[in-house]
Amino acid sequence: MPDGPPPVPGSPGAPMDIKIHDANRDYVIVSWKPPNTTTEGPIIGYFVDRCETGTENWVQCNDSPIKICKYPVPGLFEGHSYYFRVRAINSKGISKPSRMSDPIAALDPTEFERLHDEKKVPGTPSKLHAPETDRTYVVLSWKPCLAETGAWQRVNTQVPVRSPRYAVFDLAEGKQYLFRVLAANMYGSSEASEPTEPIQTQELRGVPSAPGQVVATRQTDTSLVIQWAEPKEPNNLIGYYIDVCVKGSKDWASANHKPHKSNKFVVQGLTTGETYVFRVQAINELGLSDESQESSPLSVKAALTIPSSPYDIALLACDGESMVLNWKRPVHPGGSPVAEYYINKRRHREHTWREVNIPPIKERLFKVEHLSAGAVYEFMVYGRNLAGLGAPSAPSKAFHCDAWTMPEPGTVPKTSLKQVDILKIKQSVHCSKKQTSFYMQIPLFLLLLPVNFTLCFVNPKGAQEMTCTVDKESGDVILSFESCQITESSHFVWKKFYKEITDFSKEIVIKTEGNTSKLIFKHPDQGDVGCFSVSVTNTDGVSASHEIHAEELEKMLAKSYGIRHPVIPLKTQLAYKILERGRMCFWLQAEHISSAVTYKFFANNKELSTGIIEFVLDHFTEDSEGTFTVQIEDGKARGQSSLVLIGDDFKAALADAEHQRSEYIRVKEGPHFSEFLSVHVGDDCSVALVCKVDNLKKETALHWFKDDVEITPEGPANLASGACKLPISLFSKASTGIYKATISDDRGKDQSQIEISGSSAAELSIHCTATGIQLHCHMKYYTEEMKIHWLHTESKLSHSEKVHIGGTPAMAIMEILGPTEKDKGLYHIQIIDTEKTYTRTIDLSGDDRGKVLGGLPDVVTIMEKKTLSLTCTVCGDPKPQVTWCKNGAEVYPDDQYLVCLESGKFASLTIKGVSLENSGRYTMTVQNKYGGESVDIVVSIYKHGDTIPQAKPTLTPKLIIPPKHSLPTLIFKSTNHLMYGCLHNANLPPDSPLFIGSCK
């Protein structure tokens, strides 16, 4: 919090952070930090005041201002408590006093035990040293002399020192001294101790030099990050003050009110959009340095960029199949925390990088598995923050995938410990019924190695560690203790809540081998929660304890159950497939099984077979409806999977099985149709029914029927080729009906059937070409008796240079070349036969179809893991619908694809985190009831570090879509399978016969 107004304008702010050091029976040392002088004059010095607790009488301790921020206050009364405060002085006046210090008592920090029962001179003092030195004093208690003179001088001539600490004042600045100590009692003085090494008092060097270049960078919309170079002459630097000013105002304000220790500071509470400049001052005990140069102006707005690259990829462990990697976080996080990492790998000397992890890594430690023993790998790491994926790290060194051998205990390489975080584990230890605590520090990467750790911690009372584990074979919960101290007569005593365990009715077992004892819970339950301890007799109090909490026990019970009742993991659940002859094959796939595995299949709780992974049901009938189950046993591990086939699912499976059974019989056992009946239209517009047959012999006969009446072809059928044909001469309305072909011999019979019937024509449709507009009318059948007329409004159209009339056997066509405004209006087609006139109409009055106005590129090239956004403007009345397709398949919104149409005008497709699989041709279609159009965009994606590809696709022009009309039904339909006729395209005169058939 900033200071209030000073008592005198221009006087300095109050000193801060007052602390008391080295309190003794008659003195203390007071230190503080100077205030920031943003606009005030330089500080001349300081006054230190003291006040006894319980009074309000403040006494000034120093007669003249002191220039440094530390002062020894002598003359205190032993046993009294004091407060202290400090005031700063400049040419304008004295500041407000600082906040009071905490009360401190003038007492010896240590009282020696007095020797009254022995009448002898005390021994010689030893271990003489100076724990604190300053410019004019050292904290010591004994005889000094100037190092050059060799003349010893008594320091404490009046009062003997009872504490082993003493502050020696009034020394010369920058001089070297030696010190020695004599101990004294009522019987005399001891010999002098050995002198200390030369101890030099500090020398006043002045304030620090000015900090170097100040650089401001963006962080948020209300804060900036300030960094600067440290002063070349720090001179016992305490910290820095940072000043801020709006550009052009020269109205400087303090950004921090306590010295900041590092050379990086976040200035908060700035105005969004405002431009600021900054400067920095360094501070030590003597005051503030000169001001640094001002930073470049910087406006405040949020900065969110991708992070810089991680670095220093280190290999922490390798077992021949996996490697444990660690790396350092990016130096520049980009304005938000780097929360995710991605790793790529490649073989040494290869060029292609491959992803290691699909889900992102949260920690800077990862075990890369499925590596090849003896191979050499390189790795690369990416960091990701809210702004996206950052730059990749430099490739790591080439790491050999060779198994490491573990070093002896206590010989973990120091380099490894520097590269990883330290896991701190608090452990409670009980010694003589008193609980103490200590911390263990274990490198995190060691926890990933397939080794066991045994830690033996011995304190002066003999406390060691107890472990609590679940046995991997039996699932028993085991408390284990290994004693590092034991004798032949020692034995282990186990207790719960410090009462010896004597009740073994729950199958609790104590097992001791050598210096290790185990408390084994054969059937653990919630009643085993509690504090367990063990002690070793005939030792120096060796003992340990472990408290089993309810949460810990619940996890161990779950683990124990999993060991005792293992489950075989399944890759796939029970499924079925239909084989030839309609047999049902039920199957599944397990993750890992041994050669001793067995299986049992059940259908509606009736066992069918054992010992196989796949079960084939030869007769799948209506009685098979129900539940099918497989049970798997592999040692102690078990697994089960069920498949329910009832209702519609069963009917579909039964129909498929019966079809496969009949097809097998039809194809394998007798003559059959390899291709069923279809209609063939020749180049000369002749019509014929065609089919293909197979598995024939000399006695095989083919017969043709129409409406169940046999037809005799003009010539005998040539079955040797396998192709059969029935010409239909003078195809007309009388030719409609149901046609059937049969093939048979003594082995069996097969047949195929087709129906030729239907109405005359479908609705008119529009097709835009490069030369004009075509109107199409799909015909369902046509006879010679029918006539076709085209009309515009009420005027009949004829074939001309402007209007082309023609068609194919399946469709009547009229094309308008070079359409103009005059060609708008209603168009009709009239199909007239002897009984009725059929009319189809379409309106070309110029309604607003869906259109793409622009904004989409023809080709997009983008690096993988980026976000691609395709955006354009569309129009139409009514508002059109927009669909997106990739390589012809419609794109639906999901976690990666975002499809949007805003206000019926702005269409977009966003692809998050693109990969090579997203490359291809994308089509956007815009359409309403009056028609529309579609455009293609080719998307090319390349990997980071690869050369940007020069895509040169063959682009398709914009496609115009005609208005929506009801489409004709399937032209051909067979009782056996769907068939599509091959229609002849020809420009025919308007009176040419057009015909087509529909069949079922």
PDB file of N, CA and C in Angstrom, residues 333-391:
ATOM      1  N   PRO A 333       6.709 -18.454 -22.410  1.00  0.00           N
ATOM      2  CA  PRO A 333       5.467 -19.249 -22.476  1.00  0.00           C
ATOM      3  C   PRO A 333       4.411 -18.664 -23.383  1.00  0.00           C
ATOM      4  N   GLY A 334       4.541 -17.417 -23.841  1.00  0.00           N
ATOM      5  CA  GLY A 334       3.583 -16.848 -24.778  1.00  0.00           C
ATOM      6  C   GLY A 334       2.368 -16.221 -24.129  1.00  0.00           C
ATOM      7  N   GLY A 335       2.454 -15.842 -22.855  1.00  0.00           N
ATOM      8  CA  GLY A 335       1.346 -15.135 -22.215  1.00  0.00           C
ATOM      9  C   GLY A 335       0.367 -16.027 -21.494  1.00  0.00           C
ATOM     10  N   SER A 336       0.504 -17.346 -21.622  1.00  0.00           N
ATOM     11  CA  SER A 336      -0.340 -18.281 -20.881  1.00  0.00           C
ATOM     12  C   SER A 336       0.493 -19.512 -20.578  1.00  0.00           C
ATOM     13  N   PRO A 337       0.146 -20.253 -19.529  1.00  0.00           N
ATOM     14  CA  PRO A 337       0.973 -21.402 -19.147  1.00  0.00           C
ATOM     15  C   PRO A 337       1.054 -22.441 -20.260  1.00  0.00           C
ATOM     16  N   VAL A 338       2.231 -23.034 -20.385  1.00  0.00           N
ATOM     17  CA  VAL A 338       2.414 -24.144 -21.322  1.00  0.00           C
ATOM     18  C   VAL A 338       1.892 -25.388 -20.612  1.00  0.00           C
ATOM     19  N   ALA A 339       0.678 -25.818 -20.986  1.00  0.00           N
ATOM     20  CA  ALA A 339      -0.013 -26.874 -20.241  1.00  0.00           C
ATOM     21  C   ALA A 339       0.098 -28.234 -20.907  1.00  0.00           C
ATOM     22  N   GLU A 340       0.536 -28.293 -22.171  1.00  0.00           N
ATOM     23  CA  GLU A 340       0.556 -29.566 -22.884  1.00  0.00           C
ATOM     24  C   GLU A 340       1.829 -29.689 -23.706  1.00  0.00           C
ATOM     25  N   TYR A 341       2.287 -30.911 -23.845  1.00  0.00           N
ATOM     26  CA  TYR A 341       3.471 -31.175 -24.652  1.00  0.00           C
ATOM     27  C   TYR A 341       3.194 -32.343 -25.593  1.00  0.00           C
ATOM     28  N   TYR A 342       3.843 -32.308 -26.758  1.00  0.00           N
ATOM     29  CA  TYR A 342       3.765 -33.380 -27.744  1.00  0.00           C
ATOM     30  C   TYR A 342       5.188 -33.803 -28.108  1.00  0.00           C
ATOM     31  N   ILE A 343       5.388 -35.096 -28.302  1.00  0.00           N
ATOM     32  CA  ILE A 343       6.714 -35.624 -28.599  1.00  0.00           C
ATOM     33  C   ILE A 343       6.685 -36.305 -29.968  1.00  0.00           C
ATOM     34  N   ASN A 344       7.700 -36.051 -30.779  1.00  0.00           N
ATOM     35  CA  ASN A 344       7.922 -36.759 -32.037  1.00  0.00           C
ATOM     36  C   ASN A 344       9.223 -37.551 -31.920  1.00  0.00           C
ATOM     37  N   LYS A 345       9.288 -38.637 -32.649  1.00  0.00           N
ATOM     38  CA  LYS A 345      10.510 -39.448 -32.645  1.00  0.00           C
ATOM     39  C   LYS A 345      10.865 -39.829 -34.075  1.00  0.00           C
ATOM     40  N   ARG A 346      12.114 -40.207 -34.249  1.00  0.00           N
ATOM     41  CA  ARG A 346      12.564 -40.765 -35.523  1.00  0.00           C
ATOM     42  C   ARG A 346      13.834 -41.575 -35.278  1.00  0.00           C
ATOM     43  N   ARG A 347      14.061 -42.511 -36.177  1.00  0.00           N
ATOM     44  CA  ARG A 347      15.311 -43.247 -36.124  1.00  0.00           C
ATOM     45  C   ARG A 347      16.455 -42.306 -36.534  1.00  0.00           C
ATOM     46  N   HIS A 348      17.623 -42.550 -35.971  1.00  0.00           N
ATOM     47  CA  HIS A 348      18.783 -41.724 -36.298  1.00  0.00           C
ATOM     48  C   HIS A 348      19.081 -41.803 -37.785  1.00  0.00           C
ATOM     49  N   ARG A 349      19.304 -40.675 -38.389  1.00  0.00           N
ATOM     50  CA  ARG A 349      19.601 -40.486 -39.820  1.00  0.00           C
ATOM     51  C   ARG A 349      18.369 -40.627 -40.704  1.00  0.00           C
ATOM     52  N   GLU A 350      17.191 -40.849 -40.138  1.00  0.00           N
ATOM     53  CA  GLU A 350      15.967 -40.787 -40.922  1.00  0.00           C
ATOM     54  C   GLU A 350      15.460 -39.347 -40.982  1.00  0.00           C
ATOM     55  N   HIS A 351      14.570 -39.073 -41.927  1.00  0.00           N
ATOM     56  CA  HIS A 351      14.063 -37.707 -42.086  1.00  0.00           C
ATOM     57  C   HIS A 351      12.622 -37.549 -41.616  1.00  0.00           C
ATOM     58  N   THR A 352      11.897 -38.639 -41.498  1.00  0.00           N
ATOM     59  CA  THR A 352      10.470 -38.550 -41.170  1.00  0.00           C
ATOM     60  C   THR A 352      10.261 -38.642 -39.657  1.00  0.00           C
ATOM     61  N   TRP A 353       9.569 -37.632 -39.123  1.00  0.00           N
ATOM     62  CA  TRP A 353       9.230 -37.641 -37.692  1.00  0.00           C
ATOM     63  C   TRP A 353       7.862 -38.294 -37.516  1.00  0.00           C
ATOM     64  N   ARG A 354       7.683 -39.009 -36.425  1.00  0.00           N
ATOM     65  CA  ARG A 354       6.412 -39.673 -36.105  1.00  0.00           C
ATOM     66  C   ARG A 354       5.970 -39.277 -34.707  1.00  0.00           C
ATOM     67  N   GLU A 355       4.651 -39.125 -34.558  1.00  0.00           N
ATOM     68  CA  GLU A 355       4.107 -38.755 -33.254  1.00  0.00           C
ATOM     69  C   GLU A 355       4.271 -39.906 -32.268  1.00  0.00           C
ATOM     70  N   VAL A 356       4.599 -39.540 -31.034  1.00  0.00           N
ATOM     71  CA  VAL A 356       4.708 -40.528 -29.959  1.00  0.00           C
ATOM     72  C   VAL A 356       3.420 -40.604 -29.177  1.00  0.00           C
ATOM     73  N   ASN A 357       2.879 -39.440 -28.821  1.00  0.00           N
ATOM     74  CA  ASN A 357       1.671 -39.387 -27.981  1.00  0.00           C
ATOM     75  C   ASN A 357       0.569 -38.649 -28.709  1.00  0.00           C
ATOM     76  N   ILE A 358      -0.643 -39.245 -28.739  1.00  0.00           N
ATOM     77  CA  ILE A 358      -1.816 -38.557 -29.289  1.00  0.00           C
ATOM     78  C   ILE A 358      -2.445 -37.659 -28.223  1.00  0.00           C
ATOM     79  N   PRO A 359      -2.797 -38.236 -27.046  1.00  0.00           N
ATOM     80  CA  PRO A 359      -3.227 -37.309 -25.989  1.00  0.00           C
ATOM     81  C   PRO A 359      -2.028 -36.482 -25.537  1.00  0.00           C
ATOM     82  N   PRO A 360      -2.219 -35.202 -25.226  1.00  0.00           N
ATOM     83  CA  PRO A 360      -1.087 -34.369 -24.810  1.00  0.00           C
ATOM     84  C   PRO A 360      -0.540 -34.791 -23.453  1.00  0.00           C
ATOM     85  N   ILE A 361       0.740 -34.455 -23.211  1.00  0.00           N
ATOM     86  CA  ILE A 361       1.410 -34.733 -21.940  1.00  0.00           C
ATOM     87  C   ILE A 361       1.300 -33.499 -21.067  1.00  0.00           C
ATOM     88  N   LYS A 362       0.940 -33.687 -19.806  1.00  0.00           N
ATOM     89  CA  LYS A 362       0.784 -32.569 -18.882  1.00  0.00           C
ATOM     90  C   LYS A 362       2.085 -32.241 -18.153  1.00  0.00           C
ATOM     91  N   GLU A 363       2.964 -33.230 -17.951  1.00  0.00           N
ATOM     92  CA  GLU A 363       4.197 -33.026 -17.201  1.00  0.00           C
ATOM     93  C   GLU A 363       5.387 -33.081 -18.146  1.00  0.00           C
ATOM     94  N   ARG A 364       6.521 -32.580 -17.663  1.00  0.00           N
ATOM     95  CA  ARG A 364       7.746 -32.601 -18.475  1.00  0.00           C
ATOM     96  C   ARG A 364       8.548 -33.874 -18.206  1.00  0.00           C
ATOM     97  N   LEU A 365       7.834 -34.962 -18.188  1.00  0.00           N
ATOM     98  CA  LEU A 365       8.443 -36.266 -17.945  1.00  0.00           C
ATOM     99  C   LEU A 365       7.581 -37.302 -18.641  1.00  0.00           C
ATOM    100  N   PHE A 366       8.184 -38.140 -19.506  1.00  0.00           N
ATOM    101  CA  PHE A 366       7.371 -39.075 -20.273  1.00  0.00           C
ATOM    102  C   PHE A 366       8.178 -40.318 -20.598  1.00  0.00           C
ATOM    103  N   LYS A 367       7.482 -41.445 -20.514  1.00  0.00           N
ATOM    104  CA  LYS A 367       8.097 -42.725 -20.834  1.00  0.00           C
ATOM    105  C   LYS A 367       7.662 -43.132 -22.243  1.00  0.00           C
ATOM    106  N   VAL A 368       8.598 -43.154 -23.191  1.00  0.00           N
ATOM    107  CA  VAL A 368       8.330 -43.532 -24.583  1.00  0.00           C
ATOM    108  C   VAL A 368       8.507 -45.042 -24.694  1.00  0.00           C
ATOM    109  N   GLU A 369       7.426 -45.730 -25.031  1.00  0.00           N
ATOM    110  CA  GLU A 369       7.439 -47.185 -25.048  1.00  0.00           C
ATOM    111  C   GLU A 369       7.455 -47.718 -26.483  1.00  0.00           C
ATOM    112  N   HIS A 370       7.486 -49.068 -26.591  1.00  0.00           N
ATOM    113  CA  HIS A 370       7.454 -49.775 -27.883  1.00  0.00           C
ATOM    114  C   HIS A 370       8.628 -49.381 -28.782  1.00  0.00           C
ATOM    115  N   LEU A 371       9.828 -49.272 -28.204  1.00  0.00           N
ATOM    116  CA  LEU A 371      11.030 -48.985 -28.974  1.00  0.00           C
ATOM    117  C   LEU A 371      11.764 -50.290 -29.278  1.00  0.00           C
ATOM    118  N   SER A 372      12.634 -50.240 -30.247  1.00  0.00           N
ATOM    119  CA  SER A 372      13.397 -51.424 -30.656  1.00  0.00           C
ATOM    120  C   SER A 372      14.737 -51.433 -29.941  1.00  0.00           C
ATOM    121  N   ALA A 373      15.035 -52.552 -29.303  1.00  0.00           N
ATOM    122  CA  ALA A 373      16.296 -52.675 -28.569  1.00  0.00           C
ATOM    123  C   ALA A 373      17.467 -52.524 -29.534  1.00  0.00           C
ATOM    124  N   GLY A 374      18.476 -51.750 -29.116  1.00  0.00           N
ATOM    125  CA  GLY A 374      19.667 -51.541 -29.922  1.00  0.00           C
ATOM    126  C   GLY A 374      19.547 -50.445 -30.951  1.00  0.00           C
ATOM    127  N   ALA A 375      18.328 -49.940 -31.196  1.00  0.00           N
ATOM    128  CA  ALA A 375      18.156 -48.869 -32.180  1.00  0.00           C
ATOM    129  C   ALA A 375      18.586 -47.531 -31.586  1.00  0.00           C
ATOM    130  N   VAL A 376      18.800 -46.554 -32.469  1.00  0.00           N
ATOM    131  CA  VAL A 376      19.208 -45.214 -32.054  1.00  0.00           C
ATOM    132  C   VAL A 376      18.094 -44.243 -32.429  1.00  0.00           C
ATOM    133  N   TYR A 377      17.636 -43.450 -31.472  1.00  0.00           N
ATOM    134  CA  TYR A 377      16.492 -42.570 -31.685  1.00  0.00           C
ATOM    135  C   TYR A 377      16.858 -41.118 -31.399  1.00  0.00           C
ATOM    136  N   GLU A 378      16.121 -40.247 -32.066  1.00  0.00           N
ATOM    137  CA  GLU A 378      16.141 -38.816 -31.763  1.00  0.00           C
ATOM    138  C   GLU A 378      14.720 -38.380 -31.445  1.00  0.00           C
ATOM    139  N   PHE A 379      14.595 -37.350 -30.609  1.00  0.00           N
ATOM    140  CA  PHE A 379      13.282 -36.889 -30.180  1.00  0.00           C
ATOM    141  C   PHE A 379      13.176 -35.374 -30.340  1.00  0.00           C
ATOM    142  N   MET A 380      11.944 -34.918 -30.476  1.00  0.00           N
ATOM    143  CA  MET A 380      11.643 -33.493 -30.617  1.00  0.00           C
ATOM    144  C   MET A 380      10.359 -33.210 -29.845  1.00  0.00           C
ATOM    145  N   VAL A 381      10.315 -32.080 -29.133  1.00  0.00           N
ATOM    146  CA  VAL A 381       9.195 -31.770 -28.243  1.00  0.00           C
ATOM    147  C   VAL A 381       8.567 -30.438 -28.647  1.00  0.00           C
ATOM    148  N   TYR A 382       7.214 -30.395 -28.649  1.00  0.00           N
ATOM    149  CA  TYR A 382       6.458 -29.170 -28.864  1.00  0.00           C
ATOM    150  C   TYR A 382       5.749 -28.794 -27.552  1.00  0.00           C
ATOM    151  N   GLY A 383       5.619 -27.502 -27.300  1.00  0.00           N
ATOM    152  CA  GLY A 383       4.784 -27.022 -26.190  1.00  0.00           C
ATOM    153  C   GLY A 383       3.529 -26.370 -26.732  1.00  0.00           C
ATOM    154  N   ARG A 384       2.446 -26.409 -25.960  1.00  0.00           N
ATOM    155  CA  ARG A 384       1.183 -25.813 -26.394  1.00  0.00           C
ATOM    156  C   ARG A 384       0.572 -25.003 -25.258  1.00  0.00           C
ATOM    157  N   ASN A 385       0.155 -23.772 -25.571  1.00  0.00           N
ATOM    158  CA  ASN A 385      -0.592 -22.958 -24.616  1.00  0.00           C
ATOM    159  C   ASN A 385      -1.931 -22.595 -25.238  1.00  0.00           C
ATOM    160  N   LEU A 386      -2.611 -21.602 -24.667  1.00  0.00           N
ATOM    161  CA  LEU A 386      -3.931 -21.242 -25.179  1.00  0.00           C
ATOM    162  C   LEU A 386      -3.874 -20.723 -26.610  1.00  0.00           C
ATOM    163  N   ALA A 387      -2.716 -20.182 -27.031  1.00  0.00           N
ATOM    164  CA  ALA A 387      -2.607 -19.630 -28.383  1.00  0.00           C
ATOM    165  C   ALA A 387      -2.354 -20.707 -29.428  1.00  0.00           C
ATOM    166  N   GLY A 388      -1.921 -21.867 -29.014  1.00  0.00           N
ATOM    167  CA  GLY A 388      -1.700 -22.933 -29.982  1.00  0.00           C
ATOM    168  C   GLY A 388      -0.372 -23.629 -29.774  1.00  0.00           C
ATOM    169  N   LEU A 389       0.028 -24.371 -30.790  1.00  0.00           N
ATOM    170  CA  LEU A 389       1.230 -25.197 -30.723  1.00  0.00           C
ATOM    171  C   LEU A 389       2.452 -24.346 -31.022  1.00  0.00           C
ATOM    172  N   GLY A 390       3.443 -24.415 -30.147  1.00  0.00           N
ATOM    173  CA  GLY A 390       4.642 -23.622 -30.306  1.00  0.00           C
ATOM    174  C   GLY A 390       5.664 -24.262 -31.225  1.00  0.00           C
ATOM    175  N   ALA A 391       6.820 -23.614 -31.295  1.00  0.00           N
ATOM    176  CA  ALA A 391       7.891 -24.115 -32.145  1.00  0.00           C
ATOM    177  C   ALA A 391       8.475 -25.390 -31.556  1.00  0.00           C
TER     178      ALA A 391
END
